PDB file of C-alpha atoms in Angstrom:
ATOM      1  CA  MET A 230       0.000   0.000   0.000  1.00 49.00           C
ATOM      2  CA  GLN A 231       1.368   3.369  -1.008  1.00 51.00           C
ATOM      3  CA  GLU A 232       1.974   6.061   1.621  1.00 50.00           C
ATOM      4  CA  ILE A 233       1.766   9.698   0.602  1.00 57.00           C
ATOM      5  CA  ASP A 234       1.538  12.660   2.952  1.00 62.00           C
ATOM      6  CA  ASP A 235      -0.295  15.039   0.664  1.00 75.00           C
ATOM      7  CA  ILE A 236      -1.808  14.481  -2.752  1.00 86.00           C
ATOM      8  CA  ILE A 237      -1.950  17.413  -5.147  1.00 88.00           C
ATOM      9  CA  LEU A 238      -4.688  17.176  -7.784  1.00 91.00           C
ATOM     10  CA  SER A 239      -4.561  19.147 -11.008  1.00 92.00           C
ATOM     11  CA  THR A 240      -7.677  20.825 -12.364  1.00 92.00           C
ATOM     12  CA  ASP A 241      -7.857  18.201 -15.130  1.00 93.00           C
ATOM     13  CA  LEU A 242      -7.871  15.366 -12.590  1.00 93.00           C
ATOM     14  CA  LEU A 243     -10.414  17.114 -10.370  1.00 93.00           C
ATOM     15  CA  GLN A 244     -12.858  17.328 -13.259  1.00 93.00           C
ATOM     16  CA  ILE A 245     -12.890  13.554 -13.778  1.00 94.00           C
ATOM     17  CA  LEU A 246     -15.218  12.997 -10.810  1.00 94.00           C
ATOM     18  CA  THR A 247     -18.080  14.810  -9.175  1.00 94.00           C
ATOM     19  CA  PRO A 248     -17.880  15.108  -5.371  1.00 95.00           C
ATOM     20  CA  ASP A 249     -20.751  12.609  -5.121  1.00 95.00           C
ATOM     21  CA  GLN A 250     -18.847  10.047  -7.234  1.00 95.00           C
ATOM     22  CA  ALA A 251     -15.609  10.575  -5.301  1.00 96.00           C
ATOM     23  CA  TRP A 252     -17.294   9.996  -1.931  1.00 96.00           C
ATOM     24  CA  HIS A 253     -19.585   7.210  -3.152  1.00 95.00           C
ATOM     25  CA  TYR A 254     -16.697   5.120  -4.469  1.00 95.00           C
ATOM     26  CA  THR A 255     -14.131   6.542  -1.994  1.00 96.00           C
ATOM     27  CA  ILE A 256     -11.678   7.185  -4.827  1.00 97.00           C
ATOM     28  CA  ILE A 257      -9.266   9.915  -5.871  1.00 96.00           C
ATOM     29  CA  PRO A 258      -8.134  10.374  -9.475  1.00 97.00           C
ATOM     30  CA  LYS A 259      -4.448   9.609  -9.985  1.00 96.00           C
ATOM     31  CA  LYS A 260      -3.945   9.590 -13.766  1.00 95.00           C
ATOM     32  CA  SER A 261      -6.028   9.731 -16.914  1.00 94.00           C
ATOM     33  CA  THR A 262      -5.001   8.703 -20.421  1.00 94.00           C
ATOM     34  CA  ALA A 263      -6.900   7.903 -23.592  1.00 93.00           C
ATOM     35  CA  GLN A 264      -6.721   4.200 -22.688  1.00 94.00           C
ATOM     36  CA  TYR A 265      -7.407   4.190 -18.923  1.00 96.00           C
ATOM     37  CA  VAL A 266      -8.169   6.096 -15.748  1.00 96.00           C
ATOM     38  CA  GLU A 267      -6.262   5.335 -12.555  1.00 97.00           C
ATOM     39  CA  PHE A 268      -7.611   6.033  -9.084  1.00 97.00           C
ATOM     40  CA  TYR A 269      -6.311   5.871  -5.536  1.00 96.00           C
ATOM     41  CA  CYS A 270      -8.640   3.896  -3.297  1.00 96.00           C
ATOM     42  CA  ILE A 271      -8.640   2.094   0.021  1.00 94.00           C
ATOM     43  CA  ASN A 272      -9.107  -1.403  -1.429  1.00 92.00           C
ATOM     44  CA  ALA A 273      -7.479  -1.888  -4.831  1.00 93.00           C
ATOM     45  CA  ASN A 274      -8.804  -5.452  -4.967  1.00 94.00           C
ATOM     46  CA  ASN A 275     -12.455  -4.391  -5.099  1.00 91.00           C
ATOM     47  CA  HIS A 276     -13.422  -5.721  -8.525  1.00 92.00           C
ATOM     48  CA  ASP A 277     -17.044  -4.573  -8.190  1.00 94.00           C
ATOM     49  CA  ILE A 278     -15.988  -0.917  -7.961  1.00 94.00           C
ATOM     50  CA  LYS A 279     -13.470  -1.404 -10.768  1.00 96.00           C
ATOM     51  CA  ASP A 280     -16.175  -2.891 -13.013  1.00 96.00           C
ATOM     52  CA  GLU A 281     -18.663  -0.104 -12.192  1.00 96.00           C
ATOM     53  CA  LEU A 282     -16.069   2.572 -12.906  1.00 96.00           C
ATOM     54  CA  GLU A 283     -15.149   0.990 -16.241  1.00 97.00           C
ATOM     55  CA  VAL A 284     -18.807   1.184 -17.283  1.00 96.00           C
ATOM     56  CA  LEU A 285     -19.108   4.748 -15.954  1.00 94.00           C
ATOM     57  CA  PHE A 286     -16.000   6.033 -17.759  1.00 93.00           C
ATOM     58  CA  GLY A 287     -16.088   3.781 -20.804  1.00 95.00           C
ATOM     59  CA  LYS A 288     -12.422   2.830 -20.495  1.00 95.00           C
ATOM     60  CA  ASN A 289     -10.131   0.592 -18.466  1.00 97.00           C
ATOM     61  CA  VAL A 290      -9.713   1.472 -14.796  1.00 97.00           C
ATOM     62  CA  LYS A 291      -6.681   0.858 -12.613  1.00 97.00           C
ATOM     63  CA  LEU A 292      -6.910   1.029  -8.816  1.00 97.00           C
ATOM     64  CA  SER A 293      -3.954   1.845  -6.554  1.00 95.00           C
ATOM     65  CA  ALA A 294      -4.269   1.194  -2.830  1.00 95.00           C
ATOM     66  CA  LEU A 295      -3.706   4.118  -0.505  1.00 94.00           C
ATOM     67  CA  ASN A 296      -3.930   4.553   3.258  1.00 92.00           C
ATOM     68  CA  GLU A 297      -7.524   5.185   4.381  1.00 94.00           C
ATOM     69  CA  ASP A 298      -6.622   8.321   6.351  1.00 93.00           C
ATOM     70  CA  ILE A 299      -4.972   9.884   3.308  1.00 93.00           C
ATOM     71  CA  VAL A 300      -7.907   9.004   1.067  1.00 94.00           C
ATOM     72  CA  PHE A 301     -10.400  10.683   3.414  1.00 94.00           C
ATOM     73  CA  LYS A 302      -8.106  13.678   4.009  1.00 93.00           C
ATOM     74  CA  THR A 303      -7.769  14.200   0.248  1.00 94.00           C
ATOM     75  CA  LEU A 304     -11.490  13.741  -0.382  1.00 95.00           C
ATOM     76  CA  GLY A 305     -12.243  16.343   2.283  1.00 94.00           C
ATOM     77  CA  LYS A 306      -9.753  18.762   0.767  1.00 93.00           C
ATOM     78  CA  TYR A 307     -10.792  18.517  -2.891  1.00 94.00           C
ATOM     79  CA  TYR A 308     -14.317  17.101  -2.923  1.00 93.00           C
ATOM     80  CA  ARG A 309     -16.332  18.923  -0.301  1.00 86.00           C
ATOM     81  CA  LYS A 310     -19.696  17.442   0.575  1.00 79.00           C
ATOM     82  CA  LYS A 311     -22.695  19.705   0.210  1.00 72.00           C
ATOM     83  CA  ASP A 312     -24.420  20.003   3.575  1.00 65.00           C
ATOM     84  CA  ASN A 313     -27.340  22.001   2.238  1.00 55.00           C
ATOM     85  CA  GLN A 314     -28.818  19.318  -0.011  1.00 52.00           C
ATOM     86  CA  PRO A 315     -32.437  18.510   0.807  1.00 49.00           C
ATOM     87  CA  SER A 316     -33.053  15.051   2.148  1.00 49.00           C
ATOM     88  CA  THR A 317     -35.101  12.674   0.061  1.00 48.00           C
ATOM     89  CA  GLY A 318     -37.686  10.252   1.301  1.00 47.00           C
TER      90      GLY A 318
END
């Protein structure tokens, strides 16, 4: 599992995901090419998420494991949750 103190995301990488997608899948974009998209995640062996993301993005997806604390810290920094959304139901 990779250890990184602080992840810096470029504007191009930030635009790959909506905040809802980032938090739902608990992923952070790492790299995007014409052939694939790579994400940091807590569990790189989660094939269900990988399969869903491949359908969502229409290209191959690679997952790289990253420490849970760093994933949540980065999500909080770049993908702020909206607290003012009305509840449904």
